[in-house]
PDB file of C-alpha atoms in Angstrom:
ATOM      1  CA  MET A   1      10.291  16.632   3.347  1.00 60.00           C
ATOM      2  CA  ASP A   2      10.766  14.678   6.522  1.00 68.00           C
ATOM      3  CA  GLY A   3      12.847  16.648   8.948  1.00 63.00           C
ATOM      4  CA  THR A   4      12.925  14.811  12.264  1.00 67.00           C
ATOM      5  CA  TYR A   5      16.517  13.794  11.728  1.00 72.00           C
ATOM      6  CA  VAL A   6      18.560  16.327  13.687  1.00 71.00           C
ATOM      7  CA  SER A   7      21.409  16.063  11.171  1.00 76.00           C
ATOM      8  CA  THR A   8      19.180  17.163   8.270  1.00 83.00           C
ATOM      9  CA  GLN A   9      17.340  19.912  10.154  1.00 83.00           C
ATOM     10  CA  ARG A  10      20.412  22.137  10.067  1.00 83.00           C
ATOM     11  CA  LEU A  11      20.571  21.724   6.285  1.00 86.00           C
ATOM     12  CA  VAL A  12      16.894  21.833   5.366  1.00 88.00           C
ATOM     13  CA  TRP A  13      15.218  24.185   7.827  1.00 89.00           C
ATOM     14  CA  PRO A  14      17.192  27.328   6.874  1.00 90.00           C
ATOM     15  CA  ARG A  15      16.028  26.866   3.282  1.00 92.00           C
ATOM     16  CA  ALA A  16      12.369  26.306   4.179  1.00 92.00           C
ATOM     17  CA  ASP A  17       9.742  29.027   4.035  1.00 94.00           C
ATOM     18  CA  THR A  18       7.190  26.821   5.825  1.00 93.00           C
ATOM     19  CA  ILE A  19       7.704  24.067   8.393  1.00 92.00           C
ATOM     20  CA  VAL A  20       4.892  21.675   9.207  1.00 93.00           C
ATOM     21  CA  PHE A  21       5.447  19.888  12.515  1.00 93.00           C
ATOM     22  CA  LEU A  22       3.375  16.722  12.916  1.00 94.00           C
ATOM     23  CA  ASP A  23       3.142  16.628  16.694  1.00 95.00           C
ATOM     24  CA  PHE A  24       0.926  13.555  16.884  1.00 96.00           C
ATOM     25  CA  PRO A  25       0.322  11.509  20.039  1.00 96.00           C
ATOM     26  CA  ARG A  26       2.536   8.486  20.547  1.00 96.00           C
ATOM     27  CA  ALA A  27      -0.413   6.081  20.371  1.00 96.00           C
ATOM     28  CA  VAL A  28      -1.394   7.376  16.908  1.00 97.00           C
ATOM     29  CA  CYS A  29       2.177   6.996  15.633  1.00 95.00           C
ATOM     30  CA  LEU A  30       2.566   3.476  17.018  1.00 96.00           C
ATOM     31  CA  TRP A  31      -0.826   2.397  15.675  1.00 97.00           C
ATOM     32  CA  ARG A  32      -0.047   3.706  12.192  1.00 95.00           C
ATOM     33  CA  VAL A  33       3.380   2.073  12.115  1.00 95.00           C
ATOM     34  CA  MET A  34       1.818  -1.244  13.083  1.00 96.00           C
ATOM     35  CA  LEU A  35      -0.859  -0.901  10.390  1.00 96.00           C
ATOM     36  CA  ARG A  36       1.743   0.027   7.783  1.00 94.00           C
ATOM     37  CA  TYR A  37       3.882  -2.937   8.761  1.00 95.00           C
ATOM     38  CA  LEU A  38       0.985  -5.388   8.662  1.00 95.00           C
ATOM     39  CA  SER A  39      -0.215  -4.011   5.309  1.00 95.00           C
ATOM     40  CA  HIS A  40       3.181  -4.157   3.602  1.00 94.00           C
ATOM     41  CA  ARG A  41       5.157  -6.745   5.587  1.00 93.00           C
ATOM     42  CA  GLY A  42       7.966  -8.192   3.475  1.00 90.00           C
ATOM     43  CA  ARG A  43       7.056  -6.082   0.409  1.00 93.00           C
ATOM     44  CA  THR A  44       8.514  -2.836  -0.837  1.00 92.00           C
ATOM     45  CA  ARG A  45       6.102   0.113  -0.582  1.00 91.00           C
ATOM     46  CA  GLN A  46       5.801   2.451  -3.572  1.00 90.00           C
ATOM     47  CA  ASP A  47       7.436   5.260  -1.578  1.00 88.00           C
ATOM     48  CA  MET A  48      10.455   3.094  -0.654  1.00 87.00           C
ATOM     49  CA  THR A  49      13.654   2.390  -2.544  1.00 90.00           C
ATOM     50  CA  PRO A  50      13.319  -0.785  -4.644  1.00 92.00           C
ATOM     51  CA  GLY A  51      14.575  -3.809  -2.769  1.00 91.00           C
ATOM     52  CA  CYS A  52      13.843  -2.358   0.686  1.00 91.00           C
ATOM     53  CA  PRO A  53      10.949  -4.409   2.035  1.00 92.00           C
ATOM     54  CA  GLU A  54       8.846  -3.187   4.940  1.00 92.00           C
ATOM     55  CA  THR A  55      10.266  -4.289   8.267  1.00 92.00           C
ATOM     56  CA  LEU A  56       9.662  -3.437  11.892  1.00 93.00           C
ATOM     57  CA  ASP A  57      12.294  -3.706  14.579  1.00 94.00           C
ATOM     58  CA  PHE A  58      12.604  -2.925  18.254  1.00 96.00           C
ATOM     59  CA  GLU A  59      14.853   0.099  17.672  1.00 95.00           C
ATOM     60  CA  PHE A  60      12.216   1.840  15.558  1.00 93.00           C
ATOM     61  CA  VAL A  61       9.428   1.108  18.042  1.00 96.00           C
ATOM     62  CA  GLU A  62      11.689   2.390  20.827  1.00 96.00           C
ATOM     63  CA  TYR A  63      12.389   5.565  18.808  1.00 93.00           C
ATOM     64  CA  ILE A  64       8.659   6.220  18.493  1.00 94.00           C
ATOM     65  CA  TRP A  65       8.049   5.399  22.161  1.00 96.00           C
ATOM     66  CA  THR A  66      10.782   7.766  23.401  1.00 95.00           C
ATOM     67  CA  PHE A  67      10.369  10.487  20.753  1.00 93.00           C
ATOM     68  CA  SER A  68       8.327  12.830  22.975  1.00 94.00           C
ATOM     69  CA  ALA A  69      10.898  12.720  25.759  1.00 95.00           C
ATOM     70  CA  ASP A  70      14.129  12.427  23.790  1.00 93.00           C
ATOM     71  CA  TYR A  71      13.644  14.287  20.496  1.00 89.00           C
ATOM     72  CA  ARG A  72      10.551  16.485  20.682  1.00 93.00           C
ATOM     73  CA  PRO A  73      12.100  18.987  23.151  1.00 94.00           C
ATOM     74  CA  ARG A  74      15.027  19.567  20.782  1.00 90.00           C
ATOM     75  CA  ILE A  75      12.680  20.127  17.868  1.00 90.00           C
ATOM     76  CA  ILE A  76      10.556  22.548  19.900  1.00 92.00           C
ATOM     77  CA  ALA A  77      13.699  24.450  20.913  1.00 92.00           C
ATOM     78  CA  ARG A  78      14.790  24.763  17.279  1.00 90.00           C
ATOM     79  CA  LEU A  79      11.312  25.850  16.203  1.00 92.00           C
ATOM     80  CA  GLU A  80      11.516  28.743  18.653  1.00 94.00           C
ATOM     81  CA  HIS A  81      14.403  30.147  16.602  1.00 93.00           C
ATOM     82  CA  LEU A  82      12.787  30.248  13.190  1.00 94.00           C
ATOM     83  CA  ARG A  83      13.247  33.416  11.189  1.00 95.00           C
ATOM     84  CA  PRO A  84      10.344  35.888  11.049  1.00 96.00           C
ATOM     85  CA  ASP A  85       9.804  35.024   7.373  1.00 97.00           C
ATOM     86  CA  GLN A  86       9.364  31.317   8.129  1.00 96.00           C
ATOM     87  CA  ARG A  87       5.859  30.007   8.739  1.00 95.00           C
ATOM     88  CA  LEU A  88       5.294  27.302  11.358  1.00 95.00           C
ATOM     89  CA  ILE A  89       2.283  25.014  11.237  1.00 95.00           C
ATOM     90  CA  VAL A  90       1.834  22.545  14.108  1.00 95.00           C
ATOM     91  CA  LEU A  91      -0.611  19.703  13.533  1.00 96.00           C
ATOM     92  CA  LYS A  92      -1.578  17.870  16.727  1.00 97.00           C
ATOM     93  CA  GLY A  93      -3.308  14.867  15.209  1.00 96.00           C
ATOM     94  CA  PRO A  94      -5.036  13.299  12.220  1.00 96.00           C
ATOM     95  CA  ALA A  95      -7.989  15.725  12.331  1.00 97.00           C
ATOM     96  CA  ASP A  96      -5.607  18.716  12.137  1.00 97.00           C
ATOM     97  CA  ALA A  97      -3.746  17.084   9.240  1.00 96.00           C
ATOM     98  CA  ALA A  98      -6.967  16.360   7.349  1.00 96.00           C
ATOM     99  CA  ARG A  99      -8.155  19.940   7.848  1.00 95.00           C
ATOM    100  CA  PHE A 100      -4.770  21.280   6.715  1.00 95.00           C
ATOM    101  CA  MET A 101      -4.816  19.138   3.566  1.00 94.00           C
ATOM    102  CA  ARG A 102      -8.404  20.157   2.825  1.00 94.00           C
ATOM    103  CA  ASP A 103      -7.479  23.829   3.212  1.00 93.00           C
ATOM    104  CA  ILE A 104      -4.490  23.423   0.882  1.00 89.00           C
ATOM    105  CA  CYS A 105      -6.709  21.804  -1.747  1.00 89.00           C
ATOM    106  CA  ILE A 106      -9.210  24.643  -1.421  1.00 84.00           C
ATOM    107  CA  GLU A 107      -6.403  27.239  -1.749  1.00 80.00           C
ATOM    108  CA  GLN A 108      -4.952  25.531  -4.816  1.00 78.00           C
ATOM    109  CA  SER A 109      -8.390  25.140  -6.351  1.00 78.00           C
ATOM    110  CA  SER A 110      -9.213  28.825  -5.898  1.00 78.00           C
ATOM    111  CA  GLU A 111      -5.789  29.862  -7.254  1.00 77.00           C
ATOM    112  CA  GLY A 112      -6.434  27.868 -10.393  1.00 69.00           C
ATOM    113  CA  THR A 113      -9.774  29.588 -10.985  1.00 64.00           C
ATOM    114  CA  GLY A 114      -8.500  33.075 -10.283  1.00 60.00           C
ATOM    115  CA  THR A 115     -10.854  33.602  -7.337  1.00 55.00           C
TER     116      THR A 115
END
């Protein structure tokens, strides 16, 4: 679940047993948004509500550009107050995310075989 919206963090985070924070560099985020926009411009992606075509506006680019200064500190502050039973995983970039996904697949595969 996406939880960067401050309004939903207060609802979702208390119910979570694990929080994965994608703390990617700004350049990676901007690059991926541009690629996504160019790949799907004017069309609705499969993960979007029907009738909501891919768009890109200045406000969203500005949000990404200022995220580290304006929003990240608040997220970090909230992460410092997780309960002891909540697991925090911070992924710093695409390589971390790929490794995390690979490890999850390995865990699920070994659980299915009983090893």
